[in-house]
mmCIF file of C-alpha atoms and ligand atoms in Angstrom:
data_model
loop_
_atom_site.group_PDB
_atom_site.id
_atom_site.type_symbol
_atom_site.label_atom_id
_atom_site.label_comp_id
_atom_site.label_asym_id
_atom_site.label_seq_id
_atom_site.Cartn_x
_atom_site.Cartn_y
_atom_site.Cartn_z
ATOM 1 C CA MET A 1 121.757 83.308 128.465
ATOM 2 C CA PRO A 2 121.376 86.927 129.595
ATOM 3 C CA ALA A 3 118.967 89.169 127.751
ATOM 4 C CA LYS A 4 120.602 91.455 125.301
ATOM 5 C CA ILE A 5 118.178 94.079 126.073
ATOM 6 C CA ASN A 6 117.892 95.106 129.644
ATOM 7 C CA VAL A 7 114.659 97.067 129.747
ATOM 8 C CA ASP A 8 114.965 98.412 133.274
ATOM 9 C CA LYS A 9 118.440 99.757 132.696
ATOM 10 C CA LEU A 10 117.284 101.253 129.293
ATOM 11 C CA GLN A 11 114.283 103.096 130.833
ATOM 12 C CA GLU A 12 116.578 104.488 133.660
ATOM 13 C CA SER A 13 118.497 106.449 131.009
ATOM 14 C CA LEU A 14 115.790 107.009 128.472
ATOM 15 C CA ARG A 15 115.304 110.712 127.870
ATOM 16 C CA THR A 16 111.902 110.660 126.328
ATOM 17 C CA LYS A 17 108.424 111.914 127.706
ATOM 18 C CA ARG A 18 106.174 109.075 126.124
ATOM 19 C CA LEU A 19 108.017 106.812 123.788
ATOM 20 C CA GLY A 20 109.242 103.798 125.704
ATOM 21 C CA LYS A 21 107.676 104.626 129.121
ATOM 22 C CA HIS A 22 106.017 101.263 128.725
ATOM 23 C CA ILE A 23 108.233 98.615 127.133
ATOM 24 C CA PHE A 24 106.914 95.023 126.560
ATOM 25 C CA PHE A 25 109.992 92.683 126.054
ATOM 26 C CA THR A 26 110.143 89.105 125.070
ATOM 27 C CA ARG A 27 112.844 86.769 123.904
ATOM 28 C CA GLU A 28 111.031 85.412 120.893
ATOM 29 C CA ILE A 29 107.771 86.342 119.103
ATOM 30 C CA ASP A 30 106.399 85.918 115.644
ATOM 31 C CA SER A 31 106.251 89.554 114.785
ATOM 32 C CA THR A 32 106.475 92.598 117.067
ATOM 33 C CA ASN A 33 104.036 94.489 114.780
ATOM 34 C CA ALA A 34 101.424 91.752 115.374
ATOM 35 C CA TRP A 35 102.069 92.001 119.089
ATOM 36 C CA ALA A 36 101.906 95.797 119.250
ATOM 37 C CA LYS A 37 98.483 95.654 117.317
ATOM 38 C CA GLN A 38 97.084 93.356 119.991
ATOM 39 C CA LEU A 39 98.412 95.734 122.772
ATOM 40 C CA ALA A 40 96.932 98.740 121.004
ATOM 41 C CA LYS A 41 93.602 97.070 120.689
ATOM 42 C CA LEU A 42 93.726 96.217 124.443
ATOM 43 C CA GLY A 43 94.133 99.981 125.035
ATOM 44 C CA ALA A 44 97.999 100.368 125.300
ATOM 45 C CA GLU A 45 99.006 104.048 125.571
ATOM 46 C CA GLU A 46 100.665 106.169 123.041
ATOM 47 C CA GLY A 47 104.396 105.416 122.983
ATOM 48 C CA THR A 48 104.095 101.898 124.202
ATOM 49 C CA VAL A 49 106.847 99.663 122.697
ATOM 50 C CA ALA A 50 107.036 95.992 121.922
ATOM 51 C CA VAL A 51 110.468 94.627 121.462
ATOM 52 C CA ALA A 52 111.792 91.118 120.924
ATOM 53 C CA GLU A 53 115.273 89.496 120.570
ATOM 54 C CA ILE A 54 114.080 87.089 117.790
ATOM 55 C CA GLN A 55 111.144 87.220 115.461
ATOM 56 C CA THR A 56 109.991 83.879 113.944
ATOM 57 C CA ALA A 57 107.712 85.507 111.462
ATOM 58 C CA GLY A 58 109.127 89.063 111.130
ATOM 59 C CA ARG A 59 107.241 90.734 108.307
ATOM 60 C CA GLY A 60 108.299 93.397 105.704
ATOM 61 C CA ARG A 61 106.379 95.469 103.207
ATOM 62 C CA LEU A 62 104.821 94.010 100.213
ATOM 63 C CA GLY A 63 104.233 90.673 101.948
ATOM 64 C CA ARG A 64 107.988 90.083 102.333
ATOM 65 C CA GLU A 65 109.692 88.278 105.140
ATOM 66 C CA TRP A 66 112.129 90.161 107.592
ATOM 67 C CA PHE A 67 115.082 87.991 108.518
ATOM 68 C CA SER A 68 115.150 88.298 112.339
ATOM 69 C CA PRO A 69 117.738 86.173 114.130
ATOM 70 C CA GLU A 70 119.196 87.014 117.542
ATOM 71 C CA GLY A 71 121.557 89.934 117.592
ATOM 72 C CA SER A 72 119.606 92.616 115.942
ATOM 73 C CA LEU A 73 116.979 95.105 116.864
ATOM 74 C CA TYR A 74 113.094 94.524 116.254
ATOM 75 C CA PHE A 75 110.489 96.709 117.806
ATOM 76 C CA SER A 76 107.126 98.447 117.218
ATOM 77 C CA VAL A 77 105.931 101.694 118.571
ATOM 78 C CA ILE A 78 102.240 102.260 119.185
ATOM 79 C CA LEU A 79 101.221 105.898 118.172
ATOM 80 C CA ARG A 80 97.848 107.496 118.553
ATOM 81 C CA PRO A 81 98.397 110.706 116.471
ATOM 82 C CA GLN A 82 95.925 113.546 116.441
ATOM 83 C CA MET A 83 95.794 113.516 112.588
ATOM 84 C CA CYS A 84 93.855 112.136 109.613
ATOM 85 C CA ALA A 85 94.800 109.100 107.835
ATOM 86 C CA SER A 86 96.409 110.844 104.949
ATOM 87 C CA GLU A 87 98.671 112.861 107.206
ATOM 88 C CA ALA A 88 99.677 109.808 109.295
ATOM 89 C CA VAL A 89 101.238 108.365 106.161
ATOM 90 C CA GLY A 90 104.095 110.769 106.820
ATOM 91 C CA LEU A 91 104.987 108.915 110.083
ATOM 92 C CA VAL A 92 107.247 106.603 108.044
ATOM 93 C CA PHE A 93 109.587 109.588 107.419
ATOM 94 C CA VAL A 94 109.693 110.321 111.121
ATOM 95 C CA ALA A 95 110.701 106.582 111.878
ATOM 96 C CA GLY A 96 113.398 106.577 108.984
ATOM 97 C CA LEU A 97 114.747 109.944 110.118
ATOM 98 C CA ALA A 98 115.093 108.630 113.828
ATOM 99 C CA VAL A 99 117.103 105.530 112.531
ATOM 100 C CA ALA A 100 119.285 107.436 110.148
ATOM 101 C CA GLU A 101 120.107 110.213 112.807
ATOM 102 C CA ALA A 102 120.918 107.414 115.411
ATOM 103 C CA LEU A 103 123.148 105.398 113.162
ATOM 104 C CA ARG A 104 125.048 108.449 112.086
ATOM 105 C CA GLU A 105 125.431 109.961 115.628
ATOM 106 C CA MET A 106 126.404 106.704 117.280
ATOM 107 C CA TYR A 107 128.639 104.945 114.710
ATOM 108 C CA HIS A 108 129.395 107.777 112.159
ATOM 109 C CA LEU A 109 128.053 105.703 109.355
ATOM 110 C CA LYS A 110 127.415 107.108 105.948
ATOM 111 C CA VAL A 111 123.658 106.725 106.149
ATOM 112 C CA GLU A 112 121.048 107.268 103.409
ATOM 113 C CA THR A 113 117.321 107.310 103.429
ATOM 114 C CA LYS A 114 115.512 105.706 100.521
ATOM 115 C CA TRP A 115 112.023 106.567 99.715
ATOM 116 C CA PRO A 116 109.607 105.648 101.323
ATOM 117 C CA ASN A 117 110.806 103.798 104.371
ATOM 118 C CA ASP A 118 114.336 102.313 104.123
ATOM 119 C CA VAL A 119 117.722 103.253 105.507
ATOM 120 C CA LEU A 120 120.829 102.288 103.739
ATOM 121 C CA VAL A 121 124.521 102.358 104.423
ATOM 122 C CA ASN A 122 126.953 102.143 101.477
ATOM 123 C CA GLY A 123 124.016 101.463 99.224
ATOM 124 C CA ARG A 124 122.866 98.465 101.260
ATOM 125 C CA LYS A 125 119.721 98.166 103.365
ATOM 126 C CA ILE A 126 120.432 98.318 107.147
ATOM 127 C CA CYS A 127 116.888 99.082 108.438
ATOM 128 C CA GLY A 128 113.439 98.374 107.230
ATOM 129 C CA ILE A 129 110.274 100.129 108.572
ATOM 130 C CA LEU A 130 106.706 98.759 108.360
ATOM 131 C CA CYS A 131 103.982 101.211 109.525
ATOM 132 C CA GLU A 132 100.550 99.953 109.790
ATOM 133 C CA MET A 133 97.488 101.950 110.537
ATOM 134 C CA ASN A 134 94.089 101.327 112.150
ATOM 135 C CA THR A 135 91.535 103.809 111.008
ATOM 136 C CA LYS A 136 87.864 104.854 111.919
ATOM 137 C CA GLY A 137 86.775 106.630 108.731
ATOM 138 C CA ASP A 138 89.514 109.123 107.962
ATOM 139 C CA ALA A 139 90.445 109.352 111.593
ATOM 140 C CA VAL A 140 93.353 107.301 112.784
ATOM 141 C CA GLY A 141 92.687 104.834 115.637
ATOM 142 C CA PHE A 142 96.379 103.998 116.019
ATOM 143 C CA VAL A 143 99.552 103.398 114.119
ATOM 144 C CA VAL A 144 102.071 100.717 114.605
ATOM 145 C CA ALA A 145 105.555 101.805 113.518
ATOM 146 C CA GLY A 146 107.773 98.580 113.316
ATOM 147 C CA ILE A 147 111.412 99.063 112.952
ATOM 148 C CA GLY A 148 113.991 96.337 112.205
ATOM 149 C CA VAL A 149 117.765 97.215 112.233
ATOM 150 C CA ASN A 150 120.348 94.716 111.321
ATOM 151 C CA VAL A 151 122.908 95.121 114.123
ATOM 152 C CA ASN A 152 125.068 92.185 115.114
ATOM 153 C CA SER A 153 125.004 89.947 112.198
ATOM 154 C CA THR A 154 127.508 89.277 109.373
ATOM 155 C CA GLU A 155 127.101 89.135 105.676
ATOM 156 C CA LYS A 156 127.674 85.402 105.992
ATOM 157 C CA THR A 157 124.603 84.801 108.091
ATOM 158 C CA PHE A 158 122.183 86.769 105.844
ATOM 159 C CA PRO A 159 120.061 84.511 103.632
ATOM 160 C CA GLU A 160 121.204 84.112 100.000
ATOM 161 C CA SER A 161 118.346 86.403 98.897
ATOM 162 C CA ILE A 162 119.613 89.448 100.702
ATOM 163 C CA ARG A 163 123.290 88.786 100.930
ATOM 164 C CA GLU A 164 124.234 91.228 98.006
ATOM 165 C CA THR A 165 121.732 93.982 99.136
ATOM 166 C CA ALA A 166 121.748 94.014 102.983
ATOM 167 C CA THR A 167 124.247 95.058 105.604
ATOM 168 C CA SER A 168 124.619 95.515 109.352
ATOM 169 C CA VAL A 169 126.217 97.683 111.849
ATOM 170 C CA GLN A 170 128.629 94.887 112.665
ATOM 171 C CA ASN A 171 129.385 94.558 108.978
ATOM 172 C CA GLU A 172 130.180 98.158 108.520
ATOM 173 C CA LEU A 173 132.225 98.546 111.774
ATOM 174 C CA GLY A 174 133.937 95.250 111.803
ATOM 175 C CA LYS A 175 132.779 94.758 115.552
ATOM 176 C CA THR A 176 129.640 94.024 117.559
ATOM 177 C CA VAL A 177 127.881 96.911 119.393
ATOM 178 C CA PRO A 178 125.425 97.083 122.263
ATOM 179 C CA ILE A 179 121.885 96.842 120.937
ATOM 180 C CA GLU A 180 120.471 98.627 123.946
ATOM 181 C CA ASN A 181 122.349 101.871 123.301
ATOM 182 C CA LEU A 182 121.046 102.023 119.626
ATOM 183 C CA PHE A 183 117.572 101.200 120.837
ATOM 184 C CA ARG A 184 117.598 104.013 123.319
ATOM 185 C CA THR A 185 118.951 106.547 120.736
ATOM 186 C CA VAL A 186 116.359 105.632 118.106
ATOM 187 C CA LEU A 187 113.588 105.946 120.656
ATOM 188 C CA GLU A 188 114.806 109.527 121.635
ATOM 189 C CA ARG A 189 115.124 110.567 117.967
ATOM 190 C CA PHE A 190 111.797 109.146 117.226
ATOM 191 C CA GLU A 191 110.062 111.224 119.843
ATOM 192 C CA SER A 192 111.806 114.344 118.825
ATOM 193 C CA GLY A 193 110.774 113.723 115.132
ATOM 194 C CA TYR A 194 107.165 112.996 116.344
ATOM 195 C CA ASP A 195 106.988 116.170 118.329
ATOM 196 C CA LEU A 196 108.488 118.100 115.303
ATOM 197 C CA TYR A 197 105.782 116.677 113.101
ATOM 198 C CA ALA A 198 103.048 117.623 115.424
ATOM 199 C CA ARG A 199 104.455 121.147 116.005
ATOM 200 C CA ASP A 200 105.650 122.112 112.480
ATOM 201 C CA GLY A 201 104.259 119.611 110.063
ATOM 202 C CA LEU A 202 105.648 117.045 107.708
ATOM 203 C CA ALA A 203 107.594 119.691 105.759
ATOM 204 C CA ALA A 204 109.821 120.188 108.752
ATOM 205 C CA VAL A 205 110.423 116.389 109.079
ATOM 206 C CA LEU A 206 111.027 115.965 105.399
ATOM 207 C CA ASP A 207 113.473 118.780 105.244
ATOM 208 C CA LYS A 208 115.675 116.817 107.744
ATOM 209 C CA TRP A 209 114.876 113.466 106.030
ATOM 210 C CA LYS A 210 116.019 114.760 102.623
ATOM 211 C CA ARG A 211 119.493 115.615 103.951
ATOM 212 C CA PHE A 212 120.017 111.807 104.006
ATOM 213 C CA ALA A 213 118.254 111.214 100.749
ATOM 214 C CA ARG A 214 121.074 110.748 98.264
ATOM 215 C CA PHE A 215 118.889 109.050 95.681
ATOM 216 C CA LEU A 216 117.337 112.583 94.911
ATOM 217 C CA GLY A 217 118.486 113.682 91.415
ATOM 218 C CA HIS A 218 119.448 110.254 90.537
ATOM 219 C CA GLY A 219 117.860 107.304 88.421
ATOM 220 C CA ILE A 220 115.855 104.841 90.546
ATOM 221 C CA ASP A 221 113.526 101.905 90.237
ATOM 222 C CA VAL A 222 110.297 102.024 92.256
ATOM 223 C CA VAL A 223 107.594 99.452 92.736
ATOM 224 C CA SER A 224 104.204 101.204 92.623
ATOM 225 C CA GLY A 225 101.256 98.993 92.939
ATOM 226 C CA ASP A 226 101.811 96.290 90.228
ATOM 227 C CA GLU A 227 104.207 98.497 88.282
ATOM 228 C CA LEU A 228 107.918 98.691 88.340
ATOM 229 C CA LEU A 229 108.806 102.365 87.353
ATOM 230 C CA SER A 230 112.171 103.650 86.375
ATOM 231 C CA GLY A 231 113.139 107.333 86.225
ATOM 232 C CA VAL A 232 114.816 110.196 87.984
ATOM 233 C CA ALA A 233 113.750 111.000 91.549
ATOM 234 C CA LEU A 234 113.142 114.730 91.348
ATOM 235 C CA ASP A 235 111.723 115.313 94.835
ATOM 236 C CA VAL A 236 109.645 114.148 97.677
ATOM 237 C CA ASP A 237 106.851 116.577 97.869
ATOM 238 C CA ALA A 238 105.140 118.067 100.831
ATOM 239 C CA THR A 239 102.701 115.186 101.218
ATOM 240 C CA GLY A 240 105.530 112.603 101.204
ATOM 241 C CA SER A 241 104.979 111.530 97.539
ATOM 242 C CA LEU A 242 107.842 110.714 95.366
ATOM 243 C CA VAL A 243 108.144 112.967 92.364
ATOM 244 C CA LEU A 244 109.629 110.881 89.556
ATOM 245 C CA ARG A 245 110.507 111.813 86.038
ATOM 246 C CA LEU A 246 109.897 108.866 83.909
ATOM 247 C CA ARG A 247 111.905 107.930 80.814
ATOM 248 C CA ASP A 248 109.266 109.379 78.456
ATOM 249 C CA CYS A 249 109.744 112.626 80.377
ATOM 250 C CA THR A 250 106.346 112.565 82.053
ATOM 251 C CA VAL A 251 106.303 113.399 85.734
ATOM 252 C CA ARG A 252 104.513 111.134 88.159
ATOM 253 C CA ALA A 253 103.924 111.776 91.983
ATOM 254 C CA LEU A 254 103.733 108.420 93.721
ATOM 255 C CA SER A 255 102.113 108.505 97.030
ATOM 256 C CA SER A 256 103.723 106.592 99.862
ATOM 257 C CA GLU A 257 100.980 104.239 101.376
ATOM 258 C CA MET A 258 100.565 102.697 104.717
ATOM 259 C CA SER A 259 98.749 99.346 105.093
ATOM 260 C CA LEU A 260 95.528 99.468 106.815
ATOM 261 C CA PHE A 261 93.970 96.872 109.175
ATOM 262 C CA MET A 262 90.865 96.508 111.386
HETATM 263 C C1 BTN B 301 110.628 96.291 105.088
HETATM 264 O O1 BTN B 301 111.778 96.683 104.797
HETATM 265 O O2 BTN B 301 109.930 95.666 104.265
HETATM 266 C C2 BTN B 301 110.132 96.560 106.319
HETATM 267 C C3 BTN B 301 110.748 95.610 107.510
HETATM 268 C C4 BTN B 301 110.185 95.911 108.861
HETATM 269 C C5 BTN B 301 110.763 94.858 109.783
HETATM 270 C C6 BTN B 301 110.175 95.249 111.230
HETATM 271 S S1 BTN B 301 111.075 94.362 112.467
HETATM 272 C C7 BTN B 301 110.010 94.870 113.726
HETATM 273 C C8 BTN B 301 108.613 94.993 113.102
HETATM 274 N N1 BTN B 301 108.082 93.610 113.234
HETATM 275 C C9 BTN B 301 107.748 93.058 111.887
HETATM 276 O O3 BTN B 301 107.277 91.996 111.722
HETATM 277 N N2 BTN B 301 108.100 93.905 110.981
HETATM 278 C C10 BTN B 301 108.820 95.125 111.497
#
């Protein structure tokens, strides 16, 4: 069966300076995040990407599984940002913004960002992001930004546990789309957002991210550590923390965390 992602063809038309200059492709892997971490430890350059057509053990946040059959997009980008660990947490917004912009631009979908790192369409999750960071003291060794987008899958093929809450590009458009074009656009938007962060700081990224954030001003439920908190989302502040007004009217700022690994 021909590969759904032709890396050579993709790289010919990719308009980035660093992201995707080196792309490691495989048909099947346990998790592209695990693979990218190994590559980073072996010295892979900033912007190196690991992509697979199928993940056998795709991982999500909070130890969850990421459903990863053939037909969707699973990749991880290695970043070596010149920033401290507390700043690097903001990279989840760069990744979310890149996917939101790409989905809107390419398919005119009604895209939403959800704090901290989800992208939704019509209230259902279409993309998940898992950023993991390797630190040396407060300095960042590298970050692996893993992105999974449900592309060519239908509701019927989703496992029962996510059937009510997930969607895909195919589900929304009623037709399949080429994965490669979406992959290219996400990489291009990702690099633009990454450069924006380095040049103008997180506030500039958040300004764009918040234009997709329809949850602001509305009641939401958030898992923070061991707690499930309900309240009104007032803002995402300059550090990327969610400002939540709880039912008892107290205001809490919940920081978006990135998992660390050695
Ligand atoms: C979440 O919503 O909980 C995050 C899901 C992240 C999934 C992507 S798919 C590519 C990369 N490899 C993984 O194992 N996970 C991320």
